[in-house]
Amino acid sequence: MKYATVKLGSTSVPWPAMAVALAIMPLLTVLGLHELAQKKTQAIGNPVLDVAAKGQFVPPTLARPSPEAEALALTFNSECTQPFGPSPVINRAPPKSLAPKDPPPGPTDTGKTPTAPSQPPAPAKPPTLTVTSIMDAQGQPCAVINGKIRRAGDSVGKGFKVVSINGTLGQVVISNGKVRSTLQIKRASDGE
């Protein structure tokens, strides 16, 4: 079979031979570069050689790290050993306070003077709360109040519950049925 030829200078080469040569050249280039890199890696990979001086081993001297590198390593190690704080994602109810119970009514003592009827208790004061974030989770607004995620209906302490969350105004309304309070989101510009 006779193939067309490719002319290279004064030489004619059949095109299948030229195609094979062109196909093999990248492979040969990669193998050559790989071999060259292996030789350099062996030379670089062992920069410290064991030195024997008069039959005794002399340990190699290692370069001392810079003060900046030492400070960075110290900071990194101290940060890695710090304990984690509580997760703001886990919703834990605050511990219930144990109010002292009234003593059981005893037999009436006729020798004592009658006491005046007690005044009705003052309405409960809303707890001190900080709203740091308001977001929309699965179509329901929720707020981060004192580091915990709360939704409408969740308890926030002292008998108060979240009534509504308004993300556009940055407000959370809480109530205990008698007292109603509006919490404003804390912004970075408000200070600590």
mmCIF file of C-alpha atoms in Angstrom:
data_model
loop_
_atom_site.group_PDB
_atom_site.id
_atom_site.type_symbol
_atom_site.label_atom_id
_atom_site.label_comp_id
_atom_site.label_asym_id
_atom_site.label_seq_id
_atom_site.Cartn_x
_atom_site.Cartn_y
_atom_site.Cartn_z
ATOM 1 C CA MET A 1 0.000 0.000 0.000
ATOM 2 C CA LYS A 2 1.251 3.392 -0.855
ATOM 3 C CA TYR A 3 0.640 6.301 1.544
ATOM 4 C CA ALA A 4 0.889 9.999 1.004
ATOM 5 C CA THR A 5 4.140 11.468 2.243
ATOM 6 C CA VAL A 6 5.003 14.474 4.315
ATOM 7 C CA LYS A 7 8.030 16.442 3.270
ATOM 8 C CA LEU A 8 10.370 17.485 6.109
ATOM 9 C CA GLY A 9 13.181 19.497 4.625
ATOM 10 C CA SER A 10 14.659 17.238 1.976
ATOM 11 C CA THR A 11 13.228 14.006 3.489
ATOM 12 C CA SER A 12 9.843 12.483 2.641
ATOM 13 C CA VAL A 13 8.129 10.587 5.480
ATOM 14 C CA PRO A 14 4.911 8.559 5.010
ATOM 15 C CA TRP A 15 2.018 10.173 6.917
ATOM 16 C CA PRO A 16 1.253 7.104 9.182
ATOM 17 C CA ALA A 17 4.851 7.201 10.471
ATOM 18 C CA MET A 18 4.522 10.951 11.048
ATOM 19 C CA ALA A 19 1.214 10.433 12.905
ATOM 20 C CA VAL A 20 2.784 7.792 15.193
ATOM 21 C CA ALA A 21 5.759 10.059 15.916
ATOM 22 C CA LEU A 22 3.478 12.981 16.758
ATOM 23 C CA ALA A 23 1.336 10.765 19.026
ATOM 24 C CA ILE A 24 4.347 9.419 20.932
ATOM 25 C CA MET A 25 6.108 12.769 21.444
ATOM 26 C CA PRO A 26 3.885 14.026 24.335
ATOM 27 C CA LEU A 27 4.329 10.704 26.125
ATOM 28 C CA LEU A 28 8.107 10.873 25.739
ATOM 29 C CA THR A 29 8.082 14.492 26.937
ATOM 30 C CA VAL A 30 6.092 13.600 30.069
ATOM 31 C CA LEU A 31 8.347 10.616 30.824
ATOM 32 C CA GLY A 32 11.457 12.746 30.378
ATOM 33 C CA LEU A 33 10.114 15.487 32.669
ATOM 34 C CA HIS A 34 9.076 12.881 35.232
ATOM 35 C CA GLU A 35 12.572 11.381 35.251
ATOM 36 C CA LEU A 36 14.125 14.842 35.569
ATOM 37 C CA ALA A 37 11.808 15.709 38.467
ATOM 38 C CA GLN A 38 12.685 12.439 40.235
ATOM 39 C CA LYS A 39 16.386 13.247 40.069
ATOM 40 C CA LYS A 40 15.829 16.757 41.464
ATOM 41 C CA THR A 41 13.538 15.431 44.213
ATOM 42 C CA GLN A 42 16.190 12.977 45.328
ATOM 43 C CA ALA A 43 18.733 15.780 45.468
ATOM 44 C CA ILE A 44 16.355 18.150 47.307
ATOM 45 C CA GLY A 45 14.682 15.482 49.456
ATOM 46 C CA ASN A 46 17.888 14.743 51.355
ATOM 47 C CA PRO A 47 19.429 18.150 52.071
ATOM 48 C CA VAL A 48 20.835 16.978 55.402
ATOM 49 C CA LEU A 49 23.292 14.146 55.127
ATOM 50 C CA ASP A 50 24.677 12.217 58.042
ATOM 51 C CA VAL A 51 28.191 13.349 58.609
ATOM 52 C CA ALA A 52 30.831 11.211 60.255
ATOM 53 C CA ALA A 53 33.802 13.060 61.650
ATOM 54 C CA LYS A 54 36.653 10.855 62.829
ATOM 55 C CA GLY A 55 34.308 7.927 63.320
ATOM 56 C CA GLN A 56 31.783 9.946 65.350
ATOM 57 C CA PHE A 57 28.280 10.877 64.185
ATOM 58 C CA VAL A 58 27.689 14.600 64.000
ATOM 59 C CA PRO A 59 23.988 15.443 64.109
ATOM 60 C CA PRO A 60 22.899 17.873 61.425
ATOM 61 C CA THR A 61 22.068 21.417 62.441
ATOM 62 C CA LEU A 62 18.542 22.519 61.649
ATOM 63 C CA ALA A 63 17.572 26.073 60.860
ATOM 64 C CA ARG A 64 15.890 27.868 63.773
ATOM 65 C CA PRO A 65 12.367 29.138 62.974
ATOM 66 C CA SER A 66 11.859 32.883 62.794
ATOM 67 C CA PRO A 67 10.308 34.704 65.794
ATOM 68 C CA GLU A 68 7.167 35.328 63.710
ATOM 69 C CA ALA A 69 6.822 31.600 62.962
ATOM 70 C CA GLU A 70 7.313 30.746 66.657
ATOM 71 C CA ALA A 71 4.695 33.332 67.701
ATOM 72 C CA LEU A 72 2.252 32.017 65.094
ATOM 73 C CA ALA A 73 2.784 28.419 66.249
ATOM 74 C CA LEU A 74 2.281 29.457 69.896
ATOM 75 C CA THR A 75 -0.945 31.331 69.038
ATOM 76 C CA PHE A 76 -2.212 28.419 66.953
ATOM 77 C CA ASN A 77 -1.507 25.901 69.720
ATOM 78 C CA SER A 78 -3.183 28.048 72.392
ATOM 79 C CA GLU A 79 -6.266 28.580 70.190
ATOM 80 C CA CYS A 80 -6.521 24.848 69.498
ATOM 81 C CA THR A 81 -6.546 23.991 73.206
ATOM 82 C CA GLN A 82 -9.395 26.388 74.094
ATOM 83 C CA PRO A 83 -12.682 24.667 74.923
ATOM 84 C CA PHE A 84 -15.681 25.289 72.726
ATOM 85 C CA GLY A 85 -18.582 27.286 74.136
ATOM 86 C CA PRO A 86 -22.188 26.170 74.084
ATOM 87 C CA SER A 87 -23.713 25.681 70.662
ATOM 88 C CA PRO A 88 -26.164 28.429 69.655
ATOM 89 C CA VAL A 89 -27.976 25.894 67.469
ATOM 90 C CA ILE A 90 -29.109 23.623 70.300
ATOM 91 C CA ASN A 91 -32.308 24.893 71.887
ATOM 92 C CA ARG A 92 -32.131 24.195 75.589
ATOM 93 C CA ALA A 93 -34.779 25.463 77.942
ATOM 94 C CA PRO A 94 -33.448 27.568 80.816
ATOM 95 C CA PRO A 95 -33.417 25.780 84.176
ATOM 96 C CA LYS A 96 -36.615 26.224 86.135
ATOM 97 C CA SER A 97 -36.151 28.177 89.318
ATOM 98 C CA LEU A 98 -37.473 26.594 92.433
ATOM 99 C CA ALA A 99 -39.684 29.129 94.186
ATOM 100 C CA PRO A 100 -40.100 28.640 97.925
ATOM 101 C CA LYS A 101 -43.459 27.084 98.690
ATOM 102 C CA ASP A 102 -45.845 28.699 101.131
ATOM 103 C CA PRO A 103 -46.071 26.845 104.417
ATOM 104 C CA PRO A 104 -49.253 24.806 104.750
ATOM 105 C CA PRO A 105 -52.031 26.589 106.577
ATOM 106 C CA GLY A 106 -51.936 25.652 110.239
ATOM 107 C CA PRO A 107 -54.534 25.918 112.935
ATOM 108 C CA THR A 108 -55.623 29.492 113.526
ATOM 109 C CA ASP A 109 -54.132 31.024 116.592
ATOM 110 C CA THR A 110 -56.640 33.198 118.419
ATOM 111 C CA GLY A 111 -53.940 35.044 120.343
ATOM 112 C CA LYS A 112 -52.499 36.686 117.222
ATOM 113 C CA THR A 113 -53.790 39.806 115.597
ATOM 114 C CA PRO A 114 -55.309 39.321 112.181
ATOM 115 C CA THR A 115 -53.039 40.288 109.313
ATOM 116 C CA ALA A 116 -54.099 42.721 106.643
ATOM 117 C CA PRO A 117 -54.939 41.157 103.310
ATOM 118 C CA SER A 118 -51.868 41.101 101.121
ATOM 119 C CA GLN A 119 -51.690 43.369 98.109
ATOM 120 C CA PRO A 120 -51.856 41.732 94.703
ATOM 121 C CA PRO A 121 -48.372 41.035 93.396
ATOM 122 C CA ALA A 122 -46.880 43.590 91.062
ATOM 123 C CA PRO A 123 -46.863 42.500 87.424
ATOM 124 C CA ALA A 124 -43.779 40.491 86.548
ATOM 125 C CA LYS A 125 -40.936 42.467 85.059
ATOM 126 C CA PRO A 126 -39.743 41.103 81.693
ATOM 127 C CA PRO A 127 -36.354 39.377 81.778
ATOM 128 C CA THR A 128 -33.296 41.145 80.419
ATOM 129 C CA LEU A 129 -32.818 39.652 76.968
ATOM 130 C CA THR A 130 -30.598 40.437 73.974
ATOM 131 C CA VAL A 131 -31.727 39.809 70.399
ATOM 132 C CA THR A 132 -28.663 39.373 68.164
ATOM 133 C CA SER A 133 -30.193 38.037 64.961
ATOM 134 C CA ILE A 134 -33.523 37.578 63.188
ATOM 135 C CA MET A 135 -33.857 35.195 60.258
ATOM 136 C CA ASP A 136 -36.381 33.215 58.259
ATOM 137 C CA ALA A 137 -36.066 29.428 58.711
ATOM 138 C CA GLN A 138 -38.288 27.281 56.513
ATOM 139 C CA GLY A 139 -40.884 30.023 56.158
ATOM 140 C CA GLN A 140 -41.028 30.761 59.900
ATOM 141 C CA PRO A 141 -39.247 33.757 61.403
ATOM 142 C CA CYS A 142 -36.907 32.950 64.252
ATOM 143 C CA ALA A 143 -34.626 35.040 66.436
ATOM 144 C CA VAL A 144 -31.423 34.406 68.338
ATOM 145 C CA ILE A 145 -32.217 35.568 71.878
ATOM 146 C CA ASN A 146 -29.422 35.298 74.453
ATOM 147 C CA GLY A 147 -27.596 32.891 72.131
ATOM 148 C CA LYS A 148 -30.561 30.536 71.608
ATOM 149 C CA ILE A 149 -32.820 30.203 68.590
ATOM 150 C CA ARG A 150 -36.440 31.035 69.446
ATOM 151 C CA ARG A 151 -39.679 30.971 67.431
ATOM 152 C CA ALA A 152 -43.116 32.409 68.187
ATOM 153 C CA GLY A 153 -44.572 30.507 71.162
ATOM 154 C CA ASP A 154 -41.199 29.590 72.714
ATOM 155 C CA SER A 155 -40.575 30.407 76.361
ATOM 156 C CA VAL A 156 -37.870 32.957 77.156
ATOM 157 C CA GLY A 157 -37.913 32.852 80.951
ATOM 158 C CA LYS A 158 -39.917 34.216 83.934
ATOM 159 C CA GLY A 159 -43.161 33.036 82.331
ATOM 160 C CA PHE A 160 -42.637 35.122 79.193
ATOM 161 C CA LYS A 161 -43.144 33.727 75.703
ATOM 162 C CA VAL A 162 -42.279 35.016 72.242
ATOM 163 C CA VAL A 163 -45.453 36.507 70.756
ATOM 164 C CA SER A 164 -44.153 37.730 67.393
ATOM 165 C CA ILE A 165 -40.929 38.242 65.441
ATOM 166 C CA ASN A 166 -40.657 41.056 62.888
ATOM 167 C CA GLY A 167 -37.488 40.855 60.789
ATOM 168 C CA THR A 168 -38.113 44.085 58.849
ATOM 169 C CA LEU A 169 -38.373 46.157 62.029
ATOM 170 C CA GLY A 170 -35.833 44.021 63.901
ATOM 171 C CA GLN A 171 -38.228 43.508 66.811
ATOM 172 C CA VAL A 172 -39.315 40.593 68.975
ATOM 173 C CA VAL A 173 -42.436 40.947 71.126
ATOM 174 C CA ILE A 174 -42.626 38.914 74.346
ATOM 175 C CA SER A 175 -45.498 38.640 76.817
ATOM 176 C CA ASN A 176 -46.587 36.750 79.919
ATOM 177 C CA GLY A 177 -50.284 37.443 79.403
ATOM 178 C CA LYS A 178 -50.253 40.572 81.574
ATOM 179 C CA VAL A 179 -47.070 42.397 80.613
ATOM 180 C CA ARG A 180 -45.990 42.896 77.013
ATOM 181 C CA SER A 181 -42.460 43.980 76.033
ATOM 182 C CA THR A 182 -40.766 44.705 72.694
ATOM 183 C CA LEU A 183 -37.114 43.747 72.241
ATOM 184 C CA GLN A 184 -35.066 45.541 69.590
ATOM 185 C CA ILE A 185 -32.288 43.725 67.703
ATOM 186 C CA LYS A 186 -28.828 44.613 68.954
ATOM 187 C CA ARG A 187 -26.730 46.078 66.179
ATOM 188 C CA ALA A 188 -22.924 46.244 66.109
ATOM 189 C CA SER A 189 -23.101 50.061 66.194
ATOM 190 C CA ASP A 190 -25.098 49.955 69.469
ATOM 191 C CA GLY A 191 -21.962 48.994 71.404
ATOM 192 C CA GLU A 192 -21.610 46.453 74.138
#
